[in-house]
Amino acid sequence: PTAAERRRKVLAAARGQFRGRGYADATLDALADAAGVKPATVLKLFPDKPAVLAALVDEFHAAALVPVPDTPGADGMPFW
């Protein structure tokens, strides 16, 4: 698998672990196990657990800000 594929696997595992165990109880080793990669792979992709969470937040924001086709978009909508 490519680095991008491993990163996607780790982030998918992180979503499940954070949701199931809670952020505080999810460990990088548990993320690695759930993703099917070695703990060293997780650390190569992300320096620490906060970096994993930051990547998930970035993904969420990117998905939330994708324009919906056939709509006026945020700039075409009245603010008030």
PDB file of N, CA and C in Angstrom:
ATOM      1  N   PRO A   1       0.819  -1.206   0.000  1.00  0.00           N
ATOM      2  CA  PRO A   1       0.000   0.000   0.000  1.00  0.00           C
ATOM      3  C   PRO A   1       0.860   1.267   0.000  1.00  0.00           C
ATOM      4  N   THR A   2       0.329   2.305  -0.592  1.00  0.00           N
ATOM      5  CA  THR A   2       1.046   3.580  -0.630  1.00  0.00           C
ATOM      6  C   THR A   2       0.903   4.286   0.719  1.00  0.00           C
ATOM      7  N   ALA A   3       1.696   5.324   0.918  1.00  0.00           N
ATOM      8  CA  ALA A   3       1.606   6.107   2.153  1.00  0.00           C
ATOM      9  C   ALA A   3       0.210   6.722   2.292  1.00  0.00           C
ATOM     10  N   ALA A   4      -0.357   7.178   1.181  1.00  0.00           N
ATOM     11  CA  ALA A   4      -1.695   7.772   1.220  1.00  0.00           C
ATOM     12  C   ALA A   4      -2.740   6.735   1.645  1.00  0.00           C
ATOM     13  N   GLU A   5      -2.605   5.506   1.160  1.00  0.00           N
ATOM     14  CA  GLU A   5      -3.539   4.440   1.546  1.00  0.00           C
ATOM     15  C   GLU A   5      -3.384   4.089   3.024  1.00  0.00           C
ATOM     16  N   ARG A   6      -2.148   4.025   3.499  1.00  0.00           N
ATOM     17  CA  ARG A   6      -1.917   3.746   4.916  1.00  0.00           C
ATOM     18  C   ARG A   6      -2.482   4.878   5.780  1.00  0.00           C
ATOM     19  N   ARG A   7      -2.309   6.104   5.325  1.00  0.00           N
ATOM     20  CA  ARG A   7      -2.841   7.256   6.061  1.00  0.00           C
ATOM     21  C   ARG A   7      -4.363   7.176   6.147  1.00  0.00           C
ATOM     22  N   ARG A   8      -5.015   6.835   5.040  1.00  0.00           N
ATOM     23  CA  ARG A   8      -6.482   6.694   5.039  1.00  0.00           C
ATOM     24  C   ARG A   8      -6.920   5.602   6.017  1.00  0.00           C
ATOM     25  N   LYS A   9      -6.181   4.479   6.028  1.00  0.00           N
ATOM     26  CA  LYS A   9      -6.510   3.386   6.944  1.00  0.00           C
ATOM     27  C   LYS A   9      -6.383   3.829   8.401  1.00  0.00           C
ATOM     28  N   VAL A  10      -5.307   4.540   8.705  1.00  0.00           N
ATOM     29  CA  VAL A  10      -5.093   4.999  10.081  1.00  0.00           C
ATOM     30  C   VAL A  10      -6.187   5.982  10.485  1.00  0.00           C
ATOM     31  N   LEU A  11      -6.543   6.898   9.599  1.00  0.00           N
ATOM     32  CA  LEU A  11      -7.582   7.868   9.931  1.00  0.00           C
ATOM     33  C   LEU A  11      -8.949   7.192  10.101  1.00  0.00           C
ATOM     34  N   ALA A  12      -9.235   6.201   9.274  1.00  0.00           N
ATOM     35  CA  ALA A  12     -10.491   5.467   9.424  1.00  0.00           C
ATOM     36  C   ALA A  12     -10.506   4.727  10.761  1.00  0.00           C
ATOM     37  N   ALA A  13      -9.385   4.127  11.120  1.00  0.00           N
ATOM     38  CA  ALA A  13      -9.285   3.440  12.403  1.00  0.00           C
ATOM     39  C   ALA A  13      -9.414   4.436  13.551  1.00  0.00           C
ATOM     40  N   ALA A  14      -8.830   5.602  13.402  1.00  0.00           N
ATOM     41  CA  ALA A  14      -8.897   6.617  14.448  1.00  0.00           C
ATOM     42  C   ALA A  14     -10.338   7.063  14.682  1.00  0.00           C
ATOM     43  N   ARG A  15     -11.086   7.253  13.605  1.00  0.00           N
ATOM     44  CA  ARG A  15     -12.502   7.630  13.767  1.00  0.00           C
ATOM     45  C   ARG A  15     -13.219   6.586  14.619  1.00  0.00           C
ATOM     46  N   GLY A  16     -13.008   5.324  14.304  1.00  0.00           N
ATOM     47  CA  GLY A  16     -13.655   4.245  15.058  1.00  0.00           C
ATOM     48  C   GLY A  16     -13.181   4.173  16.498  1.00  0.00           C
ATOM     49  N   GLN A  17     -11.884   4.292  16.702  1.00  0.00           N
ATOM     50  CA  GLN A  17     -11.333   4.226  18.056  1.00  0.00           C
ATOM     51  C   GLN A  17     -11.767   5.417  18.902  1.00  0.00           C
ATOM     52  N   PHE A  18     -11.704   6.612  18.341  1.00  0.00           N
ATOM     53  CA  PHE A  18     -12.098   7.797  19.096  1.00  0.00           C
ATOM     54  C   PHE A  18     -13.582   7.735  19.443  1.00  0.00           C
ATOM     55  N   ARG A  19     -14.383   7.249  18.498  1.00  0.00           N
ATOM     56  CA  ARG A  19     -15.819   7.143  18.727  1.00  0.00           C
ATOM     57  C   ARG A  19     -16.114   6.049  19.766  1.00  0.00           C
ATOM     58  N   GLY A  20     -15.443   4.919  19.640  1.00  0.00           N
ATOM     59  CA  GLY A  20     -15.730   3.781  20.508  1.00  0.00           C
ATOM     60  C   GLY A  20     -15.110   3.871  21.893  1.00  0.00           C
ATOM     61  N   ARG A  21     -13.863   4.280  21.965  1.00  0.00           N
ATOM     62  CA  ARG A  21     -13.142   4.332  23.236  1.00  0.00           C
ATOM     63  C   ARG A  21     -13.104   5.728  23.841  1.00  0.00           C
ATOM     64  N   GLY A  22     -13.291   6.722  22.993  1.00  0.00           N
ATOM     65  CA  GLY A  22     -13.073   8.094  23.420  1.00  0.00           C
ATOM     66  C   GLY A  22     -11.631   8.466  23.114  1.00  0.00           C
ATOM     67  N   TYR A  23     -11.420   9.741  22.890  1.00  0.00           N
ATOM     68  CA  TYR A  23     -10.082  10.220  22.513  1.00  0.00           C
ATOM     69  C   TYR A  23      -9.050   9.877  23.581  1.00  0.00           C
ATOM     70  N   ALA A  24      -9.387  10.109  24.840  1.00  0.00           N
ATOM     71  CA  ALA A  24      -8.423   9.918  25.926  1.00  0.00           C
ATOM     72  C   ALA A  24      -7.970   8.470  26.048  1.00  0.00           C
ATOM     73  N   ASP A  25      -8.862   7.525  25.787  1.00  0.00           N
ATOM     74  CA  ASP A  25      -8.523   6.112  25.967  1.00  0.00           C
ATOM     75  C   ASP A  25      -7.996   5.430  24.710  1.00  0.00           C
ATOM     76  N   ALA A  26      -8.068   6.087  23.584  1.00  0.00           N
ATOM     77  CA  ALA A  26      -7.527   5.517  22.342  1.00  0.00           C
ATOM     78  C   ALA A  26      -6.008   5.728  22.334  1.00  0.00           C
ATOM     79  N   THR A  27      -5.283   4.675  22.055  1.00  0.00           N
ATOM     80  CA  THR A  27      -3.825   4.769  22.001  1.00  0.00           C
ATOM     81  C   THR A  27      -3.352   4.641  20.557  1.00  0.00           C
ATOM     82  N   LEU A  28      -2.145   5.097  20.305  1.00  0.00           N
ATOM     83  CA  LEU A  28      -1.589   4.942  18.959  1.00  0.00           C
ATOM     84  C   LEU A  28      -1.412   3.469  18.617  1.00  0.00           C
ATOM     85  N   ASP A  29      -1.083   2.639  19.604  1.00  0.00           N
ATOM     86  CA  ASP A  29      -0.979   1.202  19.354  1.00  0.00           C
ATOM     87  C   ASP A  29      -2.330   0.616  18.944  1.00  0.00           C
ATOM     88  N   ALA A  30      -3.409   1.058  19.608  1.00  0.00           N
ATOM     89  CA  ALA A  30      -4.747   0.585  19.254  1.00  0.00           C
ATOM     90  C   ALA A  30      -5.136   1.065  17.858  1.00  0.00           C
ATOM     91  N   LEU A  31      -4.751   2.297  17.502  1.00  0.00           N
ATOM     92  CA  LEU A  31      -5.023   2.794  16.147  1.00  0.00           C
ATOM     93  C   LEU A  31      -4.298   1.942  15.120  1.00  0.00           C
ATOM     94  N   ALA A  32      -3.040   1.632  15.407  1.00  0.00           N
ATOM     95  CA  ALA A  32      -2.252   0.804  14.484  1.00  0.00           C
ATOM     96  C   ALA A  32      -2.887  -0.563  14.324  1.00  0.00           C
ATOM     97  N   ASP A  33      -3.274  -1.178  15.431  1.00  0.00           N
ATOM     98  CA  ASP A  33      -3.889  -2.502  15.379  1.00  0.00           C
ATOM     99  C   ASP A  33      -5.179  -2.471  14.575  1.00  0.00           C
ATOM    100  N   ALA A  34      -6.023  -1.483  14.847  1.00  0.00           N
ATOM    101  CA  ALA A  34      -7.296  -1.365  14.124  1.00  0.00           C
ATOM    102  C   ALA A  34      -7.087  -1.097  12.638  1.00  0.00           C
ATOM    103  N   ALA A  35      -6.009  -0.400  12.295  1.00  0.00           N
ATOM    104  CA  ALA A  35      -5.723  -0.083  10.890  1.00  0.00           C
ATOM    105  C   ALA A  35      -4.982  -1.203  10.183  1.00  0.00           C
ATOM    106  N   GLY A  36      -4.469  -2.164  10.956  1.00  0.00           N
ATOM    107  CA  GLY A  36      -3.714  -3.259  10.355  1.00  0.00           C
ATOM    108  C   GLY A  36      -2.318  -2.849   9.932  1.00  0.00           C
ATOM    109  N   VAL A  37      -1.747  -1.894  10.650  1.00  0.00           N
ATOM    110  CA  VAL A  37      -0.382  -1.444  10.360  1.00  0.00           C
ATOM    111  C   VAL A  37       0.438  -1.514  11.645  1.00  0.00           C
ATOM    112  N   LYS A  38       1.738  -1.341  11.511  1.00  0.00           N
ATOM    113  CA  LYS A  38       2.616  -1.349  12.675  1.00  0.00           C
ATOM    114  C   LYS A  38       2.559   0.011  13.369  1.00  0.00           C
ATOM    115  N   PRO A  39       2.776   0.028  14.694  1.00  0.00           N
ATOM    116  CA  PRO A  39       2.800   1.311  15.399  1.00  0.00           C
ATOM    117  C   PRO A  39       3.813   2.288  14.805  1.00  0.00           C
ATOM    118  N   ALA A  40       4.926   1.783  14.307  1.00  0.00           N
ATOM    119  CA  ALA A  40       5.927   2.660  13.687  1.00  0.00           C
ATOM    120  C   ALA A  40       5.364   3.357  12.455  1.00  0.00           C
ATOM    121  N   THR A  41       4.459   2.694  11.751  1.00  0.00           N
ATOM    122  CA  THR A  41       3.829   3.302  10.578  1.00  0.00           C
ATOM    123  C   THR A  41       2.975   4.488  10.990  1.00  0.00           C
ATOM    124  N   VAL A  42       2.231   4.328  12.082  1.00  0.00           N
ATOM    125  CA  VAL A  42       1.401   5.439  12.577  1.00  0.00           C
ATOM    126  C   VAL A  42       2.300   6.616  12.927  1.00  0.00           C
ATOM    127  N   LEU A  43       3.400   6.337  13.626  1.00  0.00           N
ATOM    128  CA  LEU A  43       4.304   7.412  14.033  1.00  0.00           C
ATOM    129  C   LEU A  43       5.024   8.048  12.852  1.00  0.00           C
ATOM    130  N   LYS A  44       5.203   7.297  11.795  1.00  0.00           N
ATOM    131  CA  LYS A  44       5.820   7.866  10.587  1.00  0.00           C
ATOM    132  C   LYS A  44       4.848   8.844   9.912  1.00  0.00           C
ATOM    133  N   LEU A  45       3.561   8.529   9.992  1.00  0.00           N
ATOM    134  CA  LEU A  45       2.539   9.369   9.365  1.00  0.00           C
ATOM    135  C   LEU A  45       2.126  10.547  10.237  1.00  0.00           C
ATOM    136  N   PHE A  46       2.083  10.320  11.559  1.00  0.00           N
ATOM    137  CA  PHE A  46       1.617  11.319  12.514  1.00  0.00           C
ATOM    138  C   PHE A  46       2.552  11.313  13.721  1.00  0.00           C
ATOM    139  N   PRO A  47       3.068  12.451  14.126  1.00  0.00           N
ATOM    140  CA  PRO A  47       4.024  12.465  15.237  1.00  0.00           C
ATOM    141  C   PRO A  47       3.413  12.103  16.589  1.00  0.00           C
ATOM    142  N   ASP A  48       2.084  12.316  16.734  1.00  0.00           N
ATOM    143  CA  ASP A  48       1.437  12.046  18.012  1.00  0.00           C
ATOM    144  C   ASP A  48      -0.081  11.983  17.811  1.00  0.00           C
ATOM    145  N   LYS A  49      -0.792  11.637  18.876  1.00  0.00           N
ATOM    146  CA  LYS A  49      -2.252  11.502  18.789  1.00  0.00           C
ATOM    147  C   LYS A  49      -2.943  12.818  18.449  1.00  0.00           C
ATOM    148  N   PRO A  50      -2.514  13.960  18.999  1.00  0.00           N
ATOM    149  CA  PRO A  50      -3.155  15.216  18.578  1.00  0.00           C
ATOM    150  C   PRO A  50      -3.044  15.480  17.074  1.00  0.00           C
ATOM    151  N   ALA A  51      -1.966  15.033  16.449  1.00  0.00           N
ATOM    152  CA  ALA A  51      -1.812  15.209  15.000  1.00  0.00           C
ATOM    153  C   ALA A  51      -2.821  14.359  14.239  1.00  0.00           C
ATOM    154  N   VAL A  52      -3.142  13.178  14.780  1.00  0.00           N
ATOM    155  CA  VAL A  52      -4.170  12.329  14.155  1.00  0.00           C
ATOM    156  C   VAL A  52      -5.521  13.039  14.244  1.00  0.00           C
ATOM    157  N   LEU A  53      -5.839  13.565  15.421  1.00  0.00           N
ATOM    158  CA  LEU A  53      -7.104  14.281  15.594  1.00  0.00           C
ATOM    159  C   LEU A  53      -7.164  15.504  14.683  1.00  0.00           C
ATOM    160  N   ALA A  54      -6.068  16.234  14.571  1.00  0.00           N
ATOM    161  CA  ALA A  54      -6.034  17.410  13.694  1.00  0.00           C
ATOM    162  C   ALA A  54      -6.296  17.010  12.245  1.00  0.00           C
ATOM    163  N   ALA A  55      -5.755  15.885  11.816  1.00  0.00           N
ATOM    164  CA  ALA A  55      -5.988  15.416  10.446  1.00  0.00           C
ATOM    165  C   ALA A  55      -7.454  15.060  10.241  1.00  0.00           C
ATOM    166  N   LEU A  56      -8.081  14.462  11.255  1.00  0.00           N
ATOM    167  CA  LEU A  56      -9.509  14.151  11.149  1.00  0.00           C
ATOM    168  C   LEU A  56     -10.343  15.424  11.072  1.00  0.00           C
ATOM    169  N   VAL A  57      -9.984  16.425  11.849  1.00  0.00           N
ATOM    170  CA  VAL A  57     -10.698  17.710  11.810  1.00  0.00           C
ATOM    171  C   VAL A  57     -10.526  18.351  10.433  1.00  0.00           C
ATOM    172  N   ASP A  58      -9.315  18.295   9.892  1.00  0.00           N
ATOM    173  CA  ASP A  58      -9.076  18.828   8.547  1.00  0.00           C
ATOM    174  C   ASP A  58      -9.945  18.128   7.514  1.00  0.00           C
ATOM    175  N   GLU A  59     -10.041  16.789   7.605  1.00  0.00           N
ATOM    176  CA  GLU A  59     -10.887  16.037   6.673  1.00  0.00           C
ATOM    177  C   GLU A  59     -12.352  16.458   6.810  1.00  0.00           C
ATOM    178  N   PHE A  60     -12.802  16.624   8.047  1.00  0.00           N
ATOM    179  CA  PHE A  60     -14.181  17.027   8.286  1.00  0.00           C
ATOM    180  C   PHE A  60     -14.462  18.383   7.669  1.00  0.00           C
ATOM    181  N   HIS A  61     -13.567  19.327   7.898  1.00  0.00           N
ATOM    182  CA  HIS A  61     -13.762  20.676   7.348  1.00  0.00           C
ATOM    183  C   HIS A  61     -13.745  20.652   5.821  1.00  0.00           C
ATOM    184  N   ALA A  62     -12.843  19.891   5.248  1.00  0.00           N
ATOM    185  CA  ALA A  62     -12.775  19.804   3.783  1.00  0.00           C
ATOM    186  C   ALA A  62     -14.080  19.242   3.229  1.00  0.00           C
ATOM    187  N   ALA A  63     -14.611  18.212   3.878  1.00  0.00           N
ATOM    188  CA  ALA A  63     -15.860  17.611   3.410  1.00  0.00           C
ATOM    189  C   ALA A  63     -17.040  18.547   3.622  1.00  0.00           C
ATOM    190  N   ALA A  64     -17.034  19.284   4.729  1.00  0.00           N
ATOM    191  CA  ALA A  64     -18.148  20.177   5.041  1.00  0.00           C
ATOM    192  C   ALA A  64     -18.196  21.383   4.117  1.00  0.00           C
ATOM    193  N   LEU A  65     -17.060  21.756   3.556  1.00  0.00           N
ATOM    194  CA  LEU A  65     -16.999  22.957   2.735  1.00  0.00           C
ATOM    195  C   LEU A  65     -17.079  22.687   1.237  1.00  0.00           C
ATOM    196  N   VAL A  66     -17.313  21.430   0.869  1.00  0.00           N
ATOM    197  CA  VAL A  66     -17.463  21.099  -0.549  1.00  0.00           C
ATOM    198  C   VAL A  66     -18.799  21.671  -1.025  1.00  0.00           C
ATOM    199  N   PRO A  67     -18.792  22.470  -2.095  1.00  0.00           N
ATOM    200  CA  PRO A  67     -20.047  23.054  -2.570  1.00  0.00           C
ATOM    201  C   PRO A  67     -21.026  21.983  -3.053  1.00  0.00           C
ATOM    202  N   VAL A  68     -22.287  22.215  -2.792  1.00  0.00           N
ATOM    203  CA  VAL A  68     -23.333  21.314  -3.250  1.00  0.00           C
ATOM    204  C   VAL A  68     -23.741  21.758  -4.653  1.00  0.00           C
ATOM    205  N   PRO A  69     -23.740  20.825  -5.612  1.00  0.00           N
ATOM    206  CA  PRO A  69     -24.111  21.205  -6.985  1.00  0.00           C
ATOM    207  C   PRO A  69     -25.527  21.779  -7.045  1.00  0.00           C
ATOM    208  N   ASP A  70     -25.725  22.690  -7.990  1.00  0.00           N
ATOM    209  CA  ASP A  70     -27.034  23.296  -8.260  1.00  0.00           C
ATOM    210  C   ASP A  70     -27.586  24.095  -7.079  1.00  0.00           C
ATOM    211  N   THR A  71     -26.706  24.690  -6.290  1.00  0.00           N
ATOM    212  CA  THR A  71     -27.116  25.584  -5.214  1.00  0.00           C
ATOM    213  C   THR A  71     -26.368  26.888  -5.367  1.00  0.00           C
ATOM    214  N   PRO A  72     -26.845  27.964  -4.754  1.00  0.00           N
ATOM    215  CA  PRO A  72     -26.173  29.257  -4.930  1.00  0.00           C
ATOM    216  C   PRO A  72     -24.804  29.340  -4.260  1.00  0.00           C
ATOM    217  N   GLY A  73     -24.507  28.440  -3.340  1.00  0.00           N
ATOM    218  CA  GLY A  73     -23.240  28.513  -2.632  1.00  0.00           C
ATOM    219  C   GLY A  73     -23.302  29.575  -1.543  1.00  0.00           C
ATOM    220  N   ALA A  74     -22.315  29.561  -0.686  1.00  0.00           N
ATOM    221  CA  ALA A  74     -22.310  30.473   0.462  1.00  0.00           C
ATOM    222  C   ALA A  74     -22.292  31.929   0.029  1.00  0.00           C
ATOM    223  N   ASP A  75     -21.595  32.285  -1.039  1.00  0.00           N
ATOM    224  CA  ASP A  75     -21.520  33.670  -1.484  1.00  0.00           C
ATOM    225  C   ASP A  75     -22.835  34.158  -2.081  1.00  0.00           C
ATOM    226  N   GLY A  76     -23.680  33.268  -2.550  1.00  0.00           N
ATOM    227  CA  GLY A  76     -24.935  33.683  -3.169  1.00  0.00           C
ATOM    228  C   GLY A  76     -26.115  33.671  -2.222  1.00  0.00           C
ATOM    229  N   MET A  77     -25.866  33.340  -0.961  1.00  0.00           N
ATOM    230  CA  MET A  77     -26.960  33.279  -0.002  1.00  0.00           C
ATOM    231  C   MET A  77     -26.982  34.541   0.860  1.00  0.00           C
ATOM    232  N   PRO A  78     -28.166  35.030   1.191  1.00  0.00           N
ATOM    233  CA  PRO A  78     -28.228  36.207   2.062  1.00  0.00           C
ATOM    234  C   PRO A  78     -27.716  35.865   3.454  1.00  0.00           C
ATOM    235  N   PHE A  79     -26.986  36.792   4.031  1.00  0.00           N
ATOM    236  CA  PHE A  79     -26.425  36.554   5.360  1.00  0.00           C
ATOM    237  C   PHE A  79     -27.499  36.631   6.429  1.00  0.00           C
ATOM    238  N   TRP A  80     -28.422  37.561   6.313  1.00  0.00           N
ATOM    239  CA  TRP A  80     -29.445  37.749   7.339  1.00  0.00           C
ATOM    240  C   TRP A  80     -30.706  37.105   6.949  1.00  0.00           C
TER     241      TRP A  80
END
